Structures are given as structure tokens and as C-alpha cells.
Coordinates of C-alpha atoms in Angstrom, one line a residue:
X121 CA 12.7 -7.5 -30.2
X122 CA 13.2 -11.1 -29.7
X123 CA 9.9 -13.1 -28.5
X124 CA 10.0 -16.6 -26.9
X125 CA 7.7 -18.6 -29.1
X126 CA 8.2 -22.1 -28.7
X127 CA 11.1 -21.7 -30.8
X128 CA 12.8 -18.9 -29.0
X129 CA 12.0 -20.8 -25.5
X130 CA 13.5 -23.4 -26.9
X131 CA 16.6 -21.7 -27.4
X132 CA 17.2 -20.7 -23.8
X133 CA 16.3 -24.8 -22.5
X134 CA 12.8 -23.5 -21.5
X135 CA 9.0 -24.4 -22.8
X136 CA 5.5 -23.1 -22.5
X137 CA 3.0 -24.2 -19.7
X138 CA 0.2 -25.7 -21.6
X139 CA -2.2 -25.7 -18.2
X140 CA -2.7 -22.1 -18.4
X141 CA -3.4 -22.0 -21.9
X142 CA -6.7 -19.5 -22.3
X143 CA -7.7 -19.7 -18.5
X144 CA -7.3 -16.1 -18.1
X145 CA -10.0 -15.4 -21.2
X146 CA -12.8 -17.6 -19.7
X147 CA -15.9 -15.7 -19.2
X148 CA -17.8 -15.2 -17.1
X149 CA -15.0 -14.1 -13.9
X150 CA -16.5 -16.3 -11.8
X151 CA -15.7 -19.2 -14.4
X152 CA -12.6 -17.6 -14.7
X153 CA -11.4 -17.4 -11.6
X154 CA -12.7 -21.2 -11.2
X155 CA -10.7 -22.4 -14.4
X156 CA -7.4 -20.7 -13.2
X157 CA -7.6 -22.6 -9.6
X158 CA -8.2 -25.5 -11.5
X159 CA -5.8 -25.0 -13.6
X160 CA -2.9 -24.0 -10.7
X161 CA -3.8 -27.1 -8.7
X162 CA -2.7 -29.1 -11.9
X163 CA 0.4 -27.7 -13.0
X164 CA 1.5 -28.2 -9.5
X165 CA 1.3 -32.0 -9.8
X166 CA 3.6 -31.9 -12.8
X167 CA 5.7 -29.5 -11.6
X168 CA 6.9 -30.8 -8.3
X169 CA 6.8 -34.9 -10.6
X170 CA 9.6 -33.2 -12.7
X171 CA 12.1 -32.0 -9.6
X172 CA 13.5 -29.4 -8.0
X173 CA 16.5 -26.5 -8.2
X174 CA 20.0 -26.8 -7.7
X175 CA 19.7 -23.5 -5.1
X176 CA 18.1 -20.8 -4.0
X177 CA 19.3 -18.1 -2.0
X178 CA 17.7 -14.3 -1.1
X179 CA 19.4 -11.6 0.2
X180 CA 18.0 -8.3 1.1
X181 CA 18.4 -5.4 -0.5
X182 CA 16.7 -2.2 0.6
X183 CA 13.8 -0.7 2.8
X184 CA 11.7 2.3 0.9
X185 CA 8.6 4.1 2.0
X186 CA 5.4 2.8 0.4
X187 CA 2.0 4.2 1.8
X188 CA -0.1 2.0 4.2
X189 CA -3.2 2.5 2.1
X190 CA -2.1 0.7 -0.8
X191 CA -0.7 -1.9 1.5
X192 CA -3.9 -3.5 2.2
X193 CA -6.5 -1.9 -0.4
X194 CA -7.5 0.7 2.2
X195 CA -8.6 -2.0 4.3
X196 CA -6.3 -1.0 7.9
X197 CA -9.1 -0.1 10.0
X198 CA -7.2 2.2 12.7
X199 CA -5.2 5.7 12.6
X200 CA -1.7 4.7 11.5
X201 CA 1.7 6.3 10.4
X202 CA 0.9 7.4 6.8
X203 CA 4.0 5.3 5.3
X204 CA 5.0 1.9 6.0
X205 CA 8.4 0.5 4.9
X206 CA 9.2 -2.6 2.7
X207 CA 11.9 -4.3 2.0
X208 CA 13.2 -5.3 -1.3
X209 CA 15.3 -9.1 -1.9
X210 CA 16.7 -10.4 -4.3
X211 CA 17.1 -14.0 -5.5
X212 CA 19.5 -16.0 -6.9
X213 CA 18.4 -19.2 -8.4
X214 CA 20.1 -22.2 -9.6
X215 CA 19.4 -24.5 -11.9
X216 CA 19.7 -27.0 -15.1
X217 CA 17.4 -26.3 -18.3
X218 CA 15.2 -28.4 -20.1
X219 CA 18.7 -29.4 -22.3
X220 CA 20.9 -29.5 -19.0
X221 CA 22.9 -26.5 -19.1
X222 CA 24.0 -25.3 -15.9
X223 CA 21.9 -22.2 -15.5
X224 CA 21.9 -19.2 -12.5
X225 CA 18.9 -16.6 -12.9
X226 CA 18.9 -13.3 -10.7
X227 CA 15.2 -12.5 -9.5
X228 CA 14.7 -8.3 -8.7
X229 CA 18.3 -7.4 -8.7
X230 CA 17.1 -3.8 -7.7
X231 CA 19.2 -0.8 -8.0
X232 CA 17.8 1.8 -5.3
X233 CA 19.3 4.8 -7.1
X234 CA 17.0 3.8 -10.6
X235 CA 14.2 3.0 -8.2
X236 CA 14.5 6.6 -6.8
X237 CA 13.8 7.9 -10.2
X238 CA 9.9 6.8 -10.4
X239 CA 8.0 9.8 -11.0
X240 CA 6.0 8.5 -7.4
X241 CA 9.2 8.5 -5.2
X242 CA 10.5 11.6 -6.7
X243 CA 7.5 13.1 -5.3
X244 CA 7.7 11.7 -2.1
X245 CA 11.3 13.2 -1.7
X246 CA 10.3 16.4 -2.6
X247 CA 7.0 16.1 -0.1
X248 CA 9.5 14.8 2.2
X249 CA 11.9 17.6 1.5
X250 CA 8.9 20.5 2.2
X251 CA 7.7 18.9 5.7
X252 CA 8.7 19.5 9.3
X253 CA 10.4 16.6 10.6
X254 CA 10.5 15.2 7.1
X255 CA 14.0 14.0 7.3
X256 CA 13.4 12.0 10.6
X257 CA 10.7 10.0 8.7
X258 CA 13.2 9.5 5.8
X259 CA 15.2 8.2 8.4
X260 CA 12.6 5.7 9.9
X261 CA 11.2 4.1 6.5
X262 CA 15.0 4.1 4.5
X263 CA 17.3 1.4 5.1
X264 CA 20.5 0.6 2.4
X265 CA 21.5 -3.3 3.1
X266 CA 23.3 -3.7 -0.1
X267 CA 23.3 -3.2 -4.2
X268 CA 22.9 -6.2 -6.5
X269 CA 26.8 -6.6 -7.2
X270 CA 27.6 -7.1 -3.0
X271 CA 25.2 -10.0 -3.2
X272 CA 27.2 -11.4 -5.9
X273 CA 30.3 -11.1 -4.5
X274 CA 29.3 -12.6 -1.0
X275 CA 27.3 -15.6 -2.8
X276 CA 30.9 -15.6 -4.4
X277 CA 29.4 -14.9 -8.1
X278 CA 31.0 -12.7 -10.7
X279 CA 28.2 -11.1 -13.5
X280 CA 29.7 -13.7 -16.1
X281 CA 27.9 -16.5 -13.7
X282 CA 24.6 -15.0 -14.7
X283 CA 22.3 -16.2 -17.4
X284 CA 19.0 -13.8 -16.2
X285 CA 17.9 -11.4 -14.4
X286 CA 13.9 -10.8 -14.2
X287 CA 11.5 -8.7 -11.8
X288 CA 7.8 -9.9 -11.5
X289 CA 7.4 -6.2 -12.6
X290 CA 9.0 -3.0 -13.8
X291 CA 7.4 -1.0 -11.5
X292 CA 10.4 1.4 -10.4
X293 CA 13.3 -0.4 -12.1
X294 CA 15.4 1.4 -14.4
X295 CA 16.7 -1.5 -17.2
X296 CA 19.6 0.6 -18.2
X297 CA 21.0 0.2 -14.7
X298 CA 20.9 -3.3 -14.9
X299 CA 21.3 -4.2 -18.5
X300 CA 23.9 -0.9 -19.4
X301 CA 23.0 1.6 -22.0
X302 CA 24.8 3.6 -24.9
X303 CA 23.4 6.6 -23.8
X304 CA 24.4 8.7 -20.8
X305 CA 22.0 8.7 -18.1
X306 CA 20.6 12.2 -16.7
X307 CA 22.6 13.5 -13.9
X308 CA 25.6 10.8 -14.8
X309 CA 29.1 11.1 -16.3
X310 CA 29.7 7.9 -18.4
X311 CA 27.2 5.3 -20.1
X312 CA 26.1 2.4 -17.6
X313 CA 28.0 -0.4 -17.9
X314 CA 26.0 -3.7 -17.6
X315 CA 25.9 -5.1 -14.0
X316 CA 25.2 -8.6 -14.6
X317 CA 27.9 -9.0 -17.8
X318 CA 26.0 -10.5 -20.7
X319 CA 23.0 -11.6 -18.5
X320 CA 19.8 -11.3 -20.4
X321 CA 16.3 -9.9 -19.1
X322 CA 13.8 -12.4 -18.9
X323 CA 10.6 -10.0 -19.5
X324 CA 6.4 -10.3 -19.9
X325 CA 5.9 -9.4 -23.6
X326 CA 2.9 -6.9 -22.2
X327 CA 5.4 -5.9 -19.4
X328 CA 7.9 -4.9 -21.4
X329 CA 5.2 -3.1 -23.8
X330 CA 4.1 -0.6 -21.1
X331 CA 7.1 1.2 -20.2
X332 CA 7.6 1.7 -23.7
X333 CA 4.1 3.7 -24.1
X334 CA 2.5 4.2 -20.7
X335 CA -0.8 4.9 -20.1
X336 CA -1.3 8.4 -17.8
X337 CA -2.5 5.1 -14.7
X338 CA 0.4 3.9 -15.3
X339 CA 2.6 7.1 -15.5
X340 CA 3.8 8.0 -11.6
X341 CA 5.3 4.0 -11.2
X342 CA 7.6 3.3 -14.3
X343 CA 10.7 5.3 -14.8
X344 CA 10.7 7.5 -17.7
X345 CA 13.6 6.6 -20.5
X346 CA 14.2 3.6 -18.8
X347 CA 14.7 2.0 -22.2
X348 CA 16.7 4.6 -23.3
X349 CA 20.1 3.1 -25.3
X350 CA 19.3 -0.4 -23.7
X351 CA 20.1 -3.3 -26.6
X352 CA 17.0 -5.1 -27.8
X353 CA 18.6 -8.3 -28.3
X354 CA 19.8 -7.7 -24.2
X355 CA 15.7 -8.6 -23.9
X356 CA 13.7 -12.3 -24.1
X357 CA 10.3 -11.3 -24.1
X358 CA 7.4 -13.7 -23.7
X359 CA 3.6 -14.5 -23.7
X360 CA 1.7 -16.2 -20.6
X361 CA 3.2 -18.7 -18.4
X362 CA 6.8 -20.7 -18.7
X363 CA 9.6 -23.2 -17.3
X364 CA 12.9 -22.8 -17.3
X365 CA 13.8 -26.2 -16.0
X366 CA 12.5 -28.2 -13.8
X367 CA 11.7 -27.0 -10.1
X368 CA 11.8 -22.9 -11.6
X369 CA 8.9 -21.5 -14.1
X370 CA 7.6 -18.3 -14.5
X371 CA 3.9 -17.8 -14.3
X372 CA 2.1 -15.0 -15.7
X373 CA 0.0 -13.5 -13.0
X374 CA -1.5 -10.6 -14.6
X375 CA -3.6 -7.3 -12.5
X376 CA -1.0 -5.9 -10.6
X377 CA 0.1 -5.1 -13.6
X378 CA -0.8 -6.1 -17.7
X379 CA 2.7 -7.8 -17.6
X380 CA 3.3 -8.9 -14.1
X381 CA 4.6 -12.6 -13.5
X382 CA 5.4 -14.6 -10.6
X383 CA 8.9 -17.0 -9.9
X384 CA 7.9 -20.3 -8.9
X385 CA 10.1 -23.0 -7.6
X386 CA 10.5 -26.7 -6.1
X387 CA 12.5 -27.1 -3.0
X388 CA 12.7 -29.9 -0.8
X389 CA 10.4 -28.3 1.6
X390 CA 8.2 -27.9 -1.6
X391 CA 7.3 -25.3 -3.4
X392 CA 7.4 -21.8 -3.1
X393 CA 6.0 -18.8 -4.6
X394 CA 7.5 -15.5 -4.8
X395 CA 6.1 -11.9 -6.4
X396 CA 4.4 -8.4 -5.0
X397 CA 0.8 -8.8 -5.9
X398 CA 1.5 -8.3 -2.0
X399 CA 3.4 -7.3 0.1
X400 CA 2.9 -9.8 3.4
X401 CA 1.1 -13.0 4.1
X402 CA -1.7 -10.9 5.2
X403 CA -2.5 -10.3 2.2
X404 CA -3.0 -13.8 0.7
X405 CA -4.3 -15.1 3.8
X406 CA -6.3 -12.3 5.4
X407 CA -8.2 -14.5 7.8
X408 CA -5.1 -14.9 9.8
X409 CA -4.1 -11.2 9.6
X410 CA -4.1 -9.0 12.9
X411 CA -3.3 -5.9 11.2
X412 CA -6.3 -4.8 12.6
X413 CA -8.8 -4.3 9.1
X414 CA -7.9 -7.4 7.3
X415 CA -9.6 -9.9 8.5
X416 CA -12.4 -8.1 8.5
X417 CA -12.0 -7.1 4.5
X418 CA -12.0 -10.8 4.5
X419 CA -15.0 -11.5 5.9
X420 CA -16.8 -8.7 5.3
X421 CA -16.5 -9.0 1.5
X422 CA -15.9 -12.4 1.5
X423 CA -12.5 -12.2 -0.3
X424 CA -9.8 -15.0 0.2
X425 CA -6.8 -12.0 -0.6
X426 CA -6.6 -8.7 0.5
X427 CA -4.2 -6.8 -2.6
X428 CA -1.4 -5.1 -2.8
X429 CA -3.3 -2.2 -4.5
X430 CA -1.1 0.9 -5.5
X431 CA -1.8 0.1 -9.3
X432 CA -5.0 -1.9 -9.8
X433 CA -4.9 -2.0 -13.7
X434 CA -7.6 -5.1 -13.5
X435 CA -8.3 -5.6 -9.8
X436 CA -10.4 -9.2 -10.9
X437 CA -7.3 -10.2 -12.6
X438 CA -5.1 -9.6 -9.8
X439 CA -7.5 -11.7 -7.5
X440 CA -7.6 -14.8 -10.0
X441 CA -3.7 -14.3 -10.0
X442 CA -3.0 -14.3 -5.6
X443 CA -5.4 -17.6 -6.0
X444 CA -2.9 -19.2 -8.3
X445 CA -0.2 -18.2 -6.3
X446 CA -2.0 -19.8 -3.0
X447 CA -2.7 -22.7 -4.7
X448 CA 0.4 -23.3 -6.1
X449 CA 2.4 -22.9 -2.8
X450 CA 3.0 -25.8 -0.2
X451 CA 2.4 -25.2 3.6
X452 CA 4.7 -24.2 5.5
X453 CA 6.8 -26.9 7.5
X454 CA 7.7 -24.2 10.5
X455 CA 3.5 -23.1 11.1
X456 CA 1.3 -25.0 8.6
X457 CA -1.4 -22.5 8.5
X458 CA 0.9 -20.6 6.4
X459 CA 2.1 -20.9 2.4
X460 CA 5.2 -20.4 1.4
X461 CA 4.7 -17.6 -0.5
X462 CA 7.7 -15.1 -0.4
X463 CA 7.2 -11.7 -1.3
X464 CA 9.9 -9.9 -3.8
X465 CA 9.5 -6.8 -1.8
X466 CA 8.3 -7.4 2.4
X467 CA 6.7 -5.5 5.0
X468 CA 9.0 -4.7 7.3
X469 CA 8.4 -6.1 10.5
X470 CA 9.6 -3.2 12.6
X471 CA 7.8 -2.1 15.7
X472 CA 8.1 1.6 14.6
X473 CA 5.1 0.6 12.3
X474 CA 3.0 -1.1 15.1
X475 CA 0.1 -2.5 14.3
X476 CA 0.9 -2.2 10.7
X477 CA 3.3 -5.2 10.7
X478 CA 3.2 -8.7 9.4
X479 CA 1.4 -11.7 11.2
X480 CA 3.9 -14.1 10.0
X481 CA 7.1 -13.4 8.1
X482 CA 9.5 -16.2 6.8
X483 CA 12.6 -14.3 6.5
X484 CA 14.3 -15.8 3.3
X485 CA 14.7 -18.7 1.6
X486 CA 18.0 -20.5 1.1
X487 CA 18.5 -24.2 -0.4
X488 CA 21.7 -25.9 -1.4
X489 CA 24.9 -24.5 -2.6
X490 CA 25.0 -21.3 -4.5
X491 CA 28.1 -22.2 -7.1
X492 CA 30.7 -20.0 -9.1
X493 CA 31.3 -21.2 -12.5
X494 CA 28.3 -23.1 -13.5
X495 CA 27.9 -22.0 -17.2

């Protein structure tokens, strides 16, 4: 499996972020959490001096059930719908390495159909199946906006534009529909074909290490055989934090998840954060939440975040990791009182879901041009 030492990063115009460097072993948590705040604030003064990306453009991609009580760590205080729905995006990023080349990296290029294989949705299709009025609730949390290759085409991309593809995550993706596979798929007729031509997978080396042997708390989110026929080599694994060139870098943001990292990137509005340790504002800012519940599990407990908590594999880590997020984002310039943190897979904002929807919600993010033959 190939690693991204310095070496390896090297080879793909990117380095290591030296800021980060032990921040997440300091003991005691409180330390911790001190020394990776200190640490974000920084990074971010060296990574806005060194400039910003070419583009930046999301599109959505789909809207799937997800239940309200991992929304917001159990903290919505009044009688609800039982399932909210979010929406996945995806993110097309352009940019120059650290040697110059013209790069174009694909952030959660999601293929429902893989997603739909997760041992926890396939349950909730079959509950779903069982229940009176079950299909009408399918019908109010499921929304199909468009796969990974209709985002291509209307940025007007072709796969041989793309350099890689990542997710802050593999919770519910399915590599082999992304990067192909020699083996035939369950269900399927013919061996995936790769979706993003030689594109490689930019992937946590711990991330990457759980859906090869998962852990039973770990089980119902991953999709089994995901791996299955998938190339090594179609894999660039690495440890802790990154850049990829200046304005993008990839910052390990471990809790959610062993592996989980975060995209970061410098715009001209600043920078901009973007990953599912949750899954609204609300939850990195809870004091301005009216979902009624959060601001209360703010200052009840005294928390500055409120997780995203269908997983909490180290619920301290995740905490130091939504502070380094908040510190590395800028303001917003359309309501200062928020950051611009995007997340890779949104609360809807539907009124079906009332009061369960977001305080604030940016809607996207687009800079620049998006650009056909770059490499």
C-alpha cells in the first residue's frame, strides 16, 4: 500500500503540516485540547501568507435519512419526527501543487447506490419496508439531485481532469464504485469501471485501516467488501495533517472517526472549512442554535460544539477536532457571527423537519473558474 512519507507527499506536490506535529498526544485533555487550539490558530497564519485556490465549486448530491438523535448528541429537547434528512455535496477543488502542476481534487464524490449498502441503511430500508406509511416517509427524507459523473459533465470536466478524490470519511462509501474493481460487485453484471479515470484516493492511513478490519462499533456504518478487487496503488494513504498546495490542505481531525480528516481551503473571502464532525452550524456554534436543546447542551455543560454523534469512537477527540475546525475558519462576510464552516453532508433546511432545521445555512461555496484540461 503506498504511504505518503515525506517522500511519497512529495511525489504528489504536497508536504506535511509541522504545527500539528504531536498535539493530539498531549496529556492531560485539557492540555490537549489547549495545544491543538494553539496550534490551529497558527497554521492559519501560514496558510492564508501562502495563497489561495484556483476554484472551488460544490454541487449537491443527495438527501438520505439520518436519525435526529445523533444529529445533535441527543441534545433536541422537544418531541420530533424520528429522522431528519441531510444532504450530501460534493466538491470540486482547483489548484497548483507545491511544484506547480495544475491539479483538480474531487471532495465526497458520493455514489448513493454504494451508500445504500451500509449495513445501517440497509436496516432502515427494511424497517422502512415493515412500517405503515413507511414509503411516504421514504418519500419525505429521499431526494436524488445528481451522481458524481452529472457534476462533472455540467462543471464541463471529463474523469481524466481529475487528480483525487477524498471523503473526510468512509463512513457509507463503497471505494469500488469510485475507484472500479476487478471483481463483480453483488447484485451487478460487470466489474465497476472507475468513475473518476485514473484519479487516485487521497485516504487517512487509520481511515483506510478500519474498513479493512472493523471493529463490531464500527460494523453497521462501513460497507462490507468495499475493498474488494480495488488496486492498492489506486490508494495514497497518509499520517496526520497535510497541504496539497497552497490555499487546500487536509487536516486530520480525528473522533468522529480514528481516520477522519477535514478539507481546508483559502478563498478570497478567507478560509473555509469543510467535513461531518457535524452536520449544521448548530453544531459548532450551539450558542446561536434555536433547534430548541442546543443551546442549552451549550450552556448547560459548558461545551463550545454540540457533535455530530452517530459514531463517537473518542468523543474528546472529536471535540479537540470541531475546535480546530472553528479556529481555523474566517467569519462569515454575509452574518459575521457565523464561520465558514461547510458541512460535506447538510441538514436540510426543509420545513417538513420544523424545528429540527438549521439556524443558518450557507448554501455552497463557489470561487473562480472551474477549468477542463488543467493536467
Amino acid at each position: 500500500m503506498a504511504t505518503a512519507g515525506t517522500g511519497h507527499l512529495t511525489g504528489i506536490g504536497a508536504r506535511p503540516v509541522p504545527e500539528f506535529d504531536g498535539v493530539h498526544d498531549v496529556w492531560p485533555r485539557g492540555e490537549r485540547l489547549r495545544a491543538v487550539r494553539e496550534a490551529a490558530a497558527a497554521y492559519k497564519k501560514r496558510f492564508k501568507a501562502q495563497g489561495e485556490v484556483r476554484a472551488v465549486k460544490s454541487v449537491d448530491i443527495a438527501a438520505a435519512p439520518y436519525p435526529v438523535k445523533y444529529a445533535f448528541h441527543n441534545a433536541v429537547s422537544v418531541p420530533t419526527l424520528p429522522l431528519i434528512s441531510m444532504i450530501n455535496r460534493m466538491i470540486v477543488v482547483q489548484y497548483d501543487d507545491f511544484d506547480g502542476r495544475a491539479r483538480t481534487l474531487v471532495f465526497e464524490p458520493t455514489v448513493p447506490d454504494g451508500s445504500a449498502q451500509a449495513p445501517f441503511y440497509r436496516n432502515l430500508q427494511k424497517l422502512t419496508d415493515k412500517v405503515p406509511g413507511g414509503k411516504l416517509l421514504e418519500r419525505m427524507v429521499l431526494r436524488y439531485y445528481a451522481e458524481p459523473g452529472d457534476v462533472l459533465r455540467r462543471l464541463g470536466l471529463t474523469p481524466d481532469d481529475i487528480d483525487f478524490c477524498t471523503f473526510d470519511h468512509l463512513h457509507v462509501q463503497d471505494p469500488r464504485m469510485i475507484l472500479g474493481s476487478t471483481e463483480v460487485i453483488e447484485g451487478e453484471s460487470a466489474a465497476r469501471r472507475p468513475l473518476l479515470g485514473g484519479a487516485r484516493m487521497l485516504v487517512h492511513n487509520r481511515e483506510l485501516a478500519t474498513l479493512q478490519s472493523l471493529h463490531p462499533m464500527q460494523w453497521a456504518w462501513y460497507v462490507d467488501g468495499g475493498l474488494d478487487g480495488v488496486a492498492p496503488e489506486k490508494f495514497v494513504t497518509f499520517d496526520g495533517d497535510i497541504e496539497l498546495g497552497p490555499g487546500v490542505a487536509l487536516l486530520w481531525t480525528p473522533g468522529h472517526t480514528d481516520g477522519n480528516h477535514s478539507l481546508v481551503l483559502n478563498t478570497s473571502d478567507g478560509v473555509w472549512v469543510s467535513s461531518e464532525n457535524g452536520i449544521s452550524l448548530d453544531n459548532w456554534q450551539p450558542e446561536l442554535s434555536r433547534i430548541p436543546g442546543v443551546r442549552r447542551y451549550h450552556d448547560v455543560f459548558g461545551r463550545e460544539i454540540c457533535p455530530n454523534a452517530n459514531t463517537l469512537e473518542d468523543s474528546l477527540d472529536q471535540y479537540d477536532s470541531m475546535v480546530k475546525e472553528k479556529t481555523l475558519a474566517d467569519p462569515c462576510k454575509a452574518d459575521p457571527r457565523w464561520l465558514q464552516i461547510l458541512p460535506s453532508t447538510e441538514l436540510a433546511p426543509w420545513k417538513r423537519f420544523w424545528p429540527v432545521v438549521p439556524t443558518f445555512v450557507h448554501g455552497g461555496i463557489a470561487y473562480g473558474e472551474i477549468k477542463s484540461g488543467r493536467r
